Every structure is written in C-alpha cells, then in structure tokens.
Amino acid sequence: MEFIDLKKQYEHLKLDIHHRINTVLEHGQYILGPEVKELEEKLASYVGVKHCITVANGTDALLIAMMALQIQPGDEIITSPFTFIANGEMITLLGAKPVFVDIDPGTYNIDVNQIEKVMTSKTKCMMPISLYGQCADMDAINIIAEKYNLPVIEDAAQSFGASYKGRKSCGLSRIGCTSFFPSKPLGCYGDGGACFTDDDELAMTLRQIRVHGQSQRYYHSLLGVNSRLDTLQAAILLAKLTVFDEEIKARKEIASFYNHLLPDYIKKINVSSNNTCVYAQYTIEVPRRNTIQAYLQKMHIPMAIHYPVPLSLQPVFKNLHYKEGDFPFAERAAKQVMSIPMHPYLTRDQQQFIVSHLLKALEFNEEQVFS
Ligand SMILES: *Cc1c(COP(=O)(O)O)cnc(C)c1O
C-alpha cells in the first residue's frame, strides 16, 4: 500500500501523458514552450482569475510573490506556525520576519481573531496557509487586510481545487500561490508551482521576476530569479487537469468514508459547510501517536506527520525567540496529528483495512506493539 499512489493515476492517464510528452520532445521548446502557455490559460480560467504565472516550485511561488510585492528586510509578515517550512523560510530569506499567529484547532488554519493583536507598523503582508486542502478564512483575512491596507498571499500549495464560499482557492487574495509537487492534489512528475493574480501590473512583474527580472532579453530592470515550470511538466499537468475534478470528487468521497469509519472520539478536520476541502492530506489527531505509528509500520500501513514541529520551535528560527507555550493549539496539533493514506484511487477495502488496524493500535500500549 502507498501513502499516495501515483502509479495508479499514471496507469489511468498513461496514453494521454505519453502523447503529450512526445509532442514536447518533437517540437523541442523545453523552456516556456506552448504547453506552458496553454496550461497557464487553463489554470487561470479554472481558478477564475486573469493571470496564472507558472514557476519552478511552490516555494519559489511564495518567494516570487513576496518579491513582486517588494517585501524588504525588516518587514513583518503574519503567518501560521503550523505549516511546512517554506513559509517561514522564504520570508526569512528575504530578510523579512515571520510573525506567527496560532491556529484554529478545528481547521488547523490561522486563527483570524488573533491577527490584529500582532499587527505593528512593520507589518507588510499576511500569508495565510490553506492547510490540508481547506482554504483559510479568506474573507475575514481580507477584511483585516483592507483595514490596514496590506496585501494577502494565500499559500494554496495544499488547497488547489478547493472552493471557499463558491470561489476557488488561489483566487481569493492579491496573490495565490500553489505547488505541483508530485504528492499535491494537482501534481506533476517533478517540481512545479504557480502564482495567480487578477492584477495586470503585478502579473507582469511576477513574469519578469521568474526570468531574472528581464523586461526584454538581456535587459534587466528588476532583481529576479530563474524559476520557470518545465514545458514537460506543463504537458503532464495538462493531462492530469482533464481528470482533476473527478479526482477531487473521489477525494471527498474517500474522506467521508474515513469520517464514517472512524469513531467520534478521534478528532478530524472541521470542514466548514461553505468550503470544499481537497484533502491534500487526511489528517486526524490520536493519543499515544508513537505507539500507533509503530504498529502501523509493522503492518506496512504508511502514515505521515504533517507537521511534527511548529515553525516557532524549529531550531532554524531560534533567533525569533519564540518558546514552548506561545502557540498552544499549533503545538498540541504537532504532537497529535497523523495523516493516513489519501489519494483518489484508494479503495473502500483499503480504507477498511487501514481503519481496522488503526483501531486495533489504539487499544494497544507500547509493549504490546513490540512484543
Ligand atoms: C508543499 C508546500 C509548499 C512548497 O511547495 P514545493 O513545490 O515543494 O516547493 C509550500 N507550502 C505548503 C503549505 C506546502 O504544503
């Protein structure tokens, strides 16, 4: 059993993927070829925004978005500590400072009621993360943003395809950023990412930054990076996009079946009735996680922990001087969360097998697992 079974999807899409890859090999435009343009148009229309700018990965999407918004050393960016390293990492790389706000324990997304408490004259941007496939409370965040005249970057690396009050993730703020890392809801066969915006000028700047800040060939008006999506990856994404909505539907059905199989005392993601979650991960909270992890390993049932340490307690950010107890909900989640296999091709039998062993593991203590 795989945690995310990419081979099943490949078997399903094989002919189309091979055909599109061959087309690229024949025309030979490996960098910013026609497939990149076609993909950008299709993704922009999928999200319902004017512009999609594909880039080399989701981490670069965040970096380029902040560069386009002219984030400077010393600027403060409000974000969540319960996320992948990329958020804190890219903010810090620009010399700016991540300012963390605890999560809502039900959705695992930033607690919007605490944002204003950390606002200072140095606050220049908000970067909510739409974790596990559900959008952060973007309307509430945008209201605060408007009040303080701040741009918002949605990190939608896990939520591409999700909808929030009828609108799509990535189209809910000044810039939406996503990732096409293979295991994300829409993944390619390598690294990939994209920025989305409705702002024409910002779109031009984002495009420029991804090719060394050049306005025309060898004329550089901005500081940029080299961060383009490969044409081959765009071709693969075009094939996968044709089944993406079906896959989201399957993910939702699989999540409902897990919800049904798992007893009430196991905490699950709280998905608001206004939202559709794409379940980049199916994550639950369990007591005695180490014991359960050991038992599942013995049974060859893959699991993962997203994420075991909040960014506020990562050694790399020790100079921010956060300490244990600063973000109680993020810290508790880090100790208890566990993701179990989730992908659109998971069968009901596999789900039943996973849950039956999970329930067995919950009854065990440490010694029983290893005896
Ligand atoms: C995966 C991920 C990223 C980074 O994407 P890459 O394509 O791996 O660089 C950023 N933020 C979150 C929340 C992610 O899950």
Coordinates of C-alpha atoms and ligand atoms in Angstrom, one line a residue:
M1 CA 0.0 0.0 0.0
E2 CA 1.2 3.5 -0.8
F3 CA 0.6 6.7 1.1
I4 CA -0.2 8.5 -2.1
D5 CA -0.4 6.0 -5.1
L6 CA 0.8 7.9 -8.1
K7 CA 1.3 4.8 -10.2
K8 CA -2.5 4.1 -10.2
Q9 CA -3.1 7.6 -11.6
Y10 CA -0.4 7.1 -14.2
E11 CA -1.9 3.8 -15.4
H12 CA -5.2 5.6 -15.7
L13 CA -3.7 8.5 -17.8
K14 CA -0.8 6.7 -19.5
L15 CA -1.8 7.2 -23.1
D16 CA -2.6 10.9 -22.8
I17 CA 0.6 11.6 -20.8
H18 CA 2.8 9.8 -23.3
H19 CA 1.2 11.5 -26.2
R20 CA 1.7 15.0 -24.6
I21 CA 5.3 14.2 -23.6
N22 CA 6.1 13.0 -27.1
T23 CA 4.6 16.3 -28.6
V24 CA 7.1 18.3 -26.4
L25 CA 10.0 16.0 -27.5
E26 CA 9.1 16.6 -31.1
H27 CA 8.7 20.4 -31.0
G28 CA 11.7 20.8 -28.6
Q29 CA 10.6 24.0 -26.9
Y30 CA 11.6 22.8 -23.5
I31 CA 11.6 26.2 -21.7
L32 CA 8.4 28.2 -21.8
G33 CA 7.0 26.2 -24.7
P34 CA 3.4 26.2 -25.9
E35 CA 2.3 23.8 -23.2
V36 CA 3.3 26.3 -20.5
K37 CA 1.1 29.0 -22.1
E38 CA -1.8 26.6 -22.6
L39 CA -1.6 25.4 -19.0
E40 CA -1.4 29.0 -17.7
E41 CA -4.6 29.9 -19.6
K42 CA -6.4 26.7 -18.4
L43 CA -5.4 27.1 -14.8
A44 CA -6.3 30.8 -14.7
S45 CA -9.7 30.0 -16.1
Y46 CA -10.1 27.1 -13.7
V47 CA -9.4 29.3 -10.7
G48 CA -11.4 32.2 -12.2
V49 CA -8.6 34.9 -12.2
K50 CA -7.0 36.8 -15.1
H51 CA -3.4 35.6 -14.7
C52 CA -1.5 32.4 -13.9
I53 CA 2.3 32.6 -13.8
T54 CA 3.8 29.1 -13.5
V55 CA 7.1 28.8 -11.7
A56 CA 9.6 26.1 -10.8
N57 CA 8.1 25.0 -7.4
G58 CA 5.7 26.2 -4.7
T59 CA 8.4 27.5 -2.5
D60 CA 9.6 29.8 -5.4
A61 CA 6.0 30.9 -5.9
L62 CA 5.9 32.3 -2.4
L63 CA 9.3 33.9 -2.8
I64 CA 8.5 35.5 -6.2
A65 CA 5.1 36.7 -4.8
M66 CA 6.8 38.5 -2.0
M67 CA 9.5 39.9 -4.3
A68 CA 6.8 41.3 -6.6
L69 CA 5.1 42.9 -3.5
Q70 CA 8.5 44.5 -2.7
I71 CA 8.9 42.9 0.7
Q72 CA 12.1 44.4 2.2
P73 CA 14.5 43.4 5.0
G74 CA 12.8 44.2 8.4
D75 CA 9.3 43.9 7.1
E76 CA 7.0 41.7 9.2
I77 CA 4.8 39.0 7.6
I78 CA 1.9 37.5 9.5
T79 CA 1.6 33.7 9.0
S80 CA 0.8 30.5 10.8
P81 CA 3.4 28.4 12.6
F82 CA 1.7 25.2 11.8
T83 CA 2.9 24.6 8.2
F84 CA 5.7 23.3 6.0
I85 CA 9.0 25.1 6.4
A86 CA 8.7 27.0 3.1
N87 CA 6.6 29.9 4.5
G88 CA 9.0 30.9 7.3
E89 CA 12.0 30.0 5.2
M90 CA 11.2 32.3 2.2
I91 CA 10.1 35.2 4.4
T92 CA 13.4 34.9 6.3
L93 CA 15.4 34.5 3.1
L94 CA 14.2 38.0 2.0
G95 CA 15.4 39.4 5.4
A96 CA 11.8 39.8 6.5
K97 CA 10.4 38.4 9.7
P98 CA 7.7 35.8 10.1
V99 CA 5.3 36.8 12.8
F100 CA 3.2 33.8 13.9
V101 CA -0.4 33.6 14.9
D102 CA -1.8 30.4 16.4
I103 CA -4.2 28.2 14.5
D104 CA -7.9 27.5 15.0
P105 CA -7.8 23.9 16.4
G106 CA -10.8 22.8 14.3
T107 CA -9.5 23.8 10.8
Y108 CA -5.7 24.0 11.6
N109 CA -5.7 27.3 9.7
I110 CA -4.7 30.7 11.1
D111 CA -7.0 32.0 13.8
V112 CA -8.3 35.2 12.2
N113 CA -9.4 36.6 15.6
Q114 CA -5.8 36.8 16.8
I115 CA -4.2 38.5 13.7
E116 CA -4.8 42.1 14.8
K117 CA -3.1 41.5 18.1
V118 CA 0.3 41.1 16.4
M119 CA 0.0 43.9 13.9
T120 CA 2.7 46.6 14.1
S121 CA 3.8 49.5 11.9
K122 CA 6.3 47.0 10.3
T123 CA 3.6 44.5 9.2
K124 CA 3.7 44.5 5.3
C125 CA 1.8 41.4 4.3
M126 CA -0.3 38.4 5.5
M127 CA 0.4 34.9 4.4
P128 CA -2.4 32.5 5.4
I129 CA -1.9 28.8 4.6
S130 CA -4.8 26.8 3.3
L131 CA -3.7 23.6 5.2
Y132 CA -4.7 20.0 4.4
G133 CA -6.8 21.2 1.4
Q134 CA -9.2 23.7 3.0
C135 CA -9.0 27.4 2.5
A136 CA -8.1 29.7 5.4
D137 CA -10.9 32.1 6.4
M138 CA -10.0 34.4 3.5
D139 CA -13.0 36.8 3.7
A140 CA -12.1 37.6 7.4
I141 CA -8.4 37.9 6.4
N142 CA -9.2 40.2 3.5
I143 CA -11.3 42.5 5.8
I144 CA -8.3 42.9 8.1
A145 CA -6.1 43.4 5.1
E146 CA -8.2 46.2 3.7
K147 CA -8.4 47.9 7.1
Y148 CA -4.6 48.1 7.3
N149 CA -4.0 48.3 3.5
L150 CA -2.0 45.1 3.3
P151 CA -1.6 42.6 0.5
V152 CA -2.5 38.9 1.2
I153 CA -0.7 35.9 -0.3
E154 CA -2.7 32.7 0.0
D155 CA -0.4 29.7 0.3
A156 CA -2.6 27.2 -1.6
A157 CA 0.1 24.5 -2.0
Q158 CA -2.3 22.0 -0.4
S159 CA -5.6 23.5 -1.5
F160 CA -5.5 23.9 -5.3
G161 CA -9.1 23.0 -6.5
A162 CA -10.7 23.7 -3.1
S163 CA -13.6 26.2 -3.0
Y164 CA -14.4 28.8 -0.4
K165 CA -17.9 30.3 -0.4
G166 CA -18.2 29.3 -4.1
R167 CA -14.9 30.8 -5.2
K168 CA -11.7 28.8 -5.9
S169 CA -8.6 28.7 -3.8
C170 CA -5.8 30.8 -5.4
G171 CA -8.3 33.4 -6.5
L172 CA -9.2 34.7 -3.0
S173 CA -6.4 37.3 -2.4
R174 CA -3.9 39.6 -4.1
I175 CA -1.7 36.6 -5.0
G176 CA -2.5 32.9 -4.6
C177 CA 0.5 30.5 -4.7
T178 CA 0.4 26.8 -5.3
S179 CA 2.7 23.8 -5.8
F180 CA 2.6 21.0 -8.3
F181 CA 5.0 18.7 -6.3
P182 CA 4.0 15.1 -7.2
S183 CA 2.1 14.4 -4.0
K184 CA 0.0 17.6 -4.0
P185 CA -3.7 17.4 -5.2
L186 CA -2.6 18.5 -8.7
G187 CA 1.0 17.2 -9.0
C188 CA 3.4 16.9 -11.9
Y189 CA 6.4 14.5 -12.2
G190 CA 8.9 16.7 -10.7
D191 CA 8.8 20.2 -9.1
G192 CA 6.4 22.9 -10.2
G193 CA 4.3 25.7 -8.9
A194 CA 2.3 28.8 -9.8
C195 CA 1.2 32.3 -8.8
F196 CA -2.3 33.6 -9.5
T197 CA -3.5 37.2 -9.6
D198 CA -6.2 39.5 -11.0
D199 CA -3.8 42.4 -11.1
D200 CA -2.3 43.1 -14.6
E201 CA 0.7 45.0 -13.4
L202 CA 1.5 42.5 -10.7
A203 CA 1.2 39.7 -13.2
M204 CA 3.8 41.4 -15.4
T205 CA 6.1 41.8 -12.5
L206 CA 5.7 38.2 -11.5
R207 CA 6.5 37.1 -15.1
Q208 CA 9.6 39.3 -15.1
I209 CA 10.9 38.0 -11.8
R210 CA 10.7 34.4 -12.8
V211 CA 13.1 35.1 -15.7
H212 CA 15.9 37.1 -14.0
G213 CA 13.8 40.2 -13.8
Q214 CA 14.3 40.8 -17.5
S215 CA 12.0 43.1 -19.4
Q216 CA 13.3 42.0 -22.7
R217 CA 16.1 39.6 -23.5
Y218 CA 19.3 40.6 -21.6
Y219 CA 17.7 43.8 -20.3
H220 CA 17.1 43.5 -16.6
S221 CA 15.0 46.1 -14.8
L222 CA 14.3 44.1 -11.6
L223 CA 16.1 41.7 -9.4
G224 CA 14.8 38.2 -10.3
V225 CA 15.4 34.5 -10.1
N226 CA 15.5 31.6 -12.6
S227 CA 12.2 29.8 -11.8
R228 CA 10.2 28.5 -14.7
L229 CA 8.0 25.5 -15.0
D230 CA 9.4 23.0 -17.5
T231 CA 7.4 22.5 -20.7
L232 CA 7.4 18.7 -20.0
Q233 CA 5.9 19.3 -16.6
A234 CA 3.3 21.6 -18.1
A235 CA 2.4 18.8 -20.6
I236 CA 2.0 16.3 -17.8
L237 CA -0.2 18.7 -15.8
L238 CA -2.4 19.3 -18.9
A239 CA -3.1 15.6 -19.0
K240 CA -3.8 15.5 -15.3
L241 CA -6.1 18.5 -15.3
T242 CA -8.6 16.7 -17.5
V243 CA -9.4 14.3 -14.6
F244 CA -8.8 16.8 -11.7
D245 CA -12.4 17.5 -10.8
E246 CA -13.2 13.8 -10.9
E247 CA -10.3 13.2 -8.6
I248 CA -11.4 15.9 -6.2
K249 CA -14.8 14.2 -6.1
A250 CA -13.2 10.9 -5.3
R251 CA -11.1 12.5 -2.5
K252 CA -14.2 13.9 -0.9
E253 CA -15.9 10.6 -1.0
I254 CA -12.9 8.8 0.4
A255 CA -12.7 11.4 3.2
S256 CA -16.4 10.9 4.0
F257 CA -15.9 7.2 4.2
Y258 CA -13.0 7.6 6.6
N259 CA -15.2 10.0 8.7
H260 CA -17.8 7.3 8.8
L261 CA -15.4 4.5 9.7
L262 CA -13.6 6.4 12.4
P263 CA -15.2 6.8 15.9
D264 CA -16.3 10.2 17.1
Y265 CA -13.5 10.4 19.8
I266 CA -10.9 10.7 17.0
K267 CA -10.6 14.3 16.1
K268 CA -10.9 15.1 12.3
I269 CA -10.5 18.2 10.3
N270 CA -13.5 20.5 10.7
V271 CA -14.6 21.5 7.2
S272 CA -16.9 24.5 7.2
S273 CA -20.2 23.9 5.2
N274 CA -19.2 26.9 3.0
N275 CA -16.0 25.1 1.9
T276 CA -14.9 22.1 -0.1
C277 CA -11.7 20.5 1.1
V278 CA -9.5 18.7 -1.5
Y279 CA -7.8 16.6 1.3
A280 CA -4.2 17.0 0.3
Q281 CA -3.9 15.0 3.5
Y282 CA -6.4 13.1 5.5
T283 CA -5.3 14.1 9.0
I284 CA -6.6 13.0 12.4
E285 CA -5.5 13.5 16.0
V286 CA -4.6 10.5 18.0
P287 CA -3.4 9.8 21.6
R288 CA -0.1 8.0 22.0
R289 CA 0.9 8.6 18.4
N290 CA 4.3 6.8 18.7
T291 CA 2.6 3.6 19.6
I292 CA 0.2 3.8 16.8
Q293 CA 2.9 4.7 14.3
A294 CA 5.0 1.7 15.4
Y295 CA 2.0 -0.6 15.0
L296 CA 1.1 0.7 11.6
Q297 CA 4.7 0.4 10.4
K298 CA 4.6 -3.2 11.5
M299 CA 1.5 -3.7 9.4
H300 CA 3.1 -1.9 6.4
I301 CA 0.4 0.8 6.5
P302 CA 2.1 4.1 5.6
M303 CA 1.4 7.3 7.6
A304 CA 3.0 10.7 7.8
I305 CA 3.1 13.6 10.3
H306 CA 2.2 17.0 8.9
Y307 CA 3.9 18.5 10.9
P308 CA 5.8 17.3 14.0
V309 CA 7.3 20.7 15.0
P310 CA 5.7 24.1 14.6
L311 CA 7.9 26.7 12.8
S312 CA 8.0 28.7 16.1
L313 CA 10.0 25.9 17.7
Q314 CA 12.3 25.0 14.7
P315 CA 15.9 25.4 15.5
V316 CA 16.5 27.4 12.3
F317 CA 14.2 30.1 13.7
K318 CA 15.6 30.3 17.2
N319 CA 16.6 33.9 16.7
L320 CA 12.9 34.8 16.6
H321 CA 12.8 33.9 20.3
Y322 CA 9.5 32.0 20.4
K323 CA 9.2 29.5 23.1
E324 CA 7.1 26.5 24.0
G325 CA 3.6 27.6 25.1
D326 CA 3.4 30.6 22.7
F327 CA 1.1 28.8 20.3
P328 CA -0.8 26.1 22.3
F329 CA -3.0 24.9 19.5
A330 CA -0.3 24.5 16.9
E331 CA 1.9 22.8 19.5
R332 CA -0.8 20.4 20.5
A333 CA -1.6 19.6 16.9
A334 CA 2.1 19.0 16.2
K335 CA 2.1 16.4 19.0
Q336 CA -1.0 14.6 17.9
V337 CA -1.7 14.8 14.2
M338 CA -1.3 11.9 11.9
S339 CA -2.1 11.6 8.2
I340 CA -3.3 8.3 6.8
P341 CA -3.2 7.2 3.1
M342 CA -5.2 9.5 0.9
H343 CA -5.4 9.7 -2.9
P344 CA -8.2 9.4 -5.4
Y345 CA -7.6 5.8 -6.2
L346 CA -7.8 4.4 -2.7
T347 CA -10.3 1.6 -2.4
R348 CA -13.0 1.1 0.2
D349 CA -11.3 -2.2 1.1
Q350 CA -8.0 -0.5 1.7
Q351 CA -9.7 2.1 3.8
Q352 CA -11.4 -0.6 5.9
F353 CA -8.1 -2.4 6.3
I354 CA -6.3 0.9 7.4
V355 CA -9.0 1.9 9.9
S356 CA -9.4 -1.6 11.4
H357 CA -5.7 -1.7 12.2
L358 CA -5.7 1.9 13.4
L359 CA -8.5 1.0 15.9
K360 CA -6.5 -2.1 17.0
A361 CA -3.5 0.1 17.5
L362 CA -5.5 2.5 19.7
E363 CA -6.2 -0.4 22.1
F364 CA -2.5 -1.3 22.4
N365 CA 0.2 0.1 24.6
E366 CA 3.9 0.3 23.8
E367 CA 4.9 -3.2 25.0
Q368 CA 2.2 -5.0 23.1
V369 CA 3.2 -3.4 19.8
F370 CA 6.8 -4.5 20.0
S371 CA 6.1 -8.0 21.6
Ligands
LIG1 C1 4.4 21.7 -0.5 C2 4.2 23.0 0.2 C3 5.0 24.2 -0.1 C4 6.2 24.1 -1.1 O1 5.9 23.6 -2.3 P1 7.2 23.0 -3.1 O2 6.6 22.9 -4.5 O3 7.5 21.7 -2.5 O4 8.3 24.0 -3.1 C5 4.7 25.4 0.5 N1 3.7 25.5 1.4 C6 3.0 24.4 1.8 C7 1.9 24.6 2.8 C8 3.2 23.1 1.2 O5 2.5 22.1 1.6

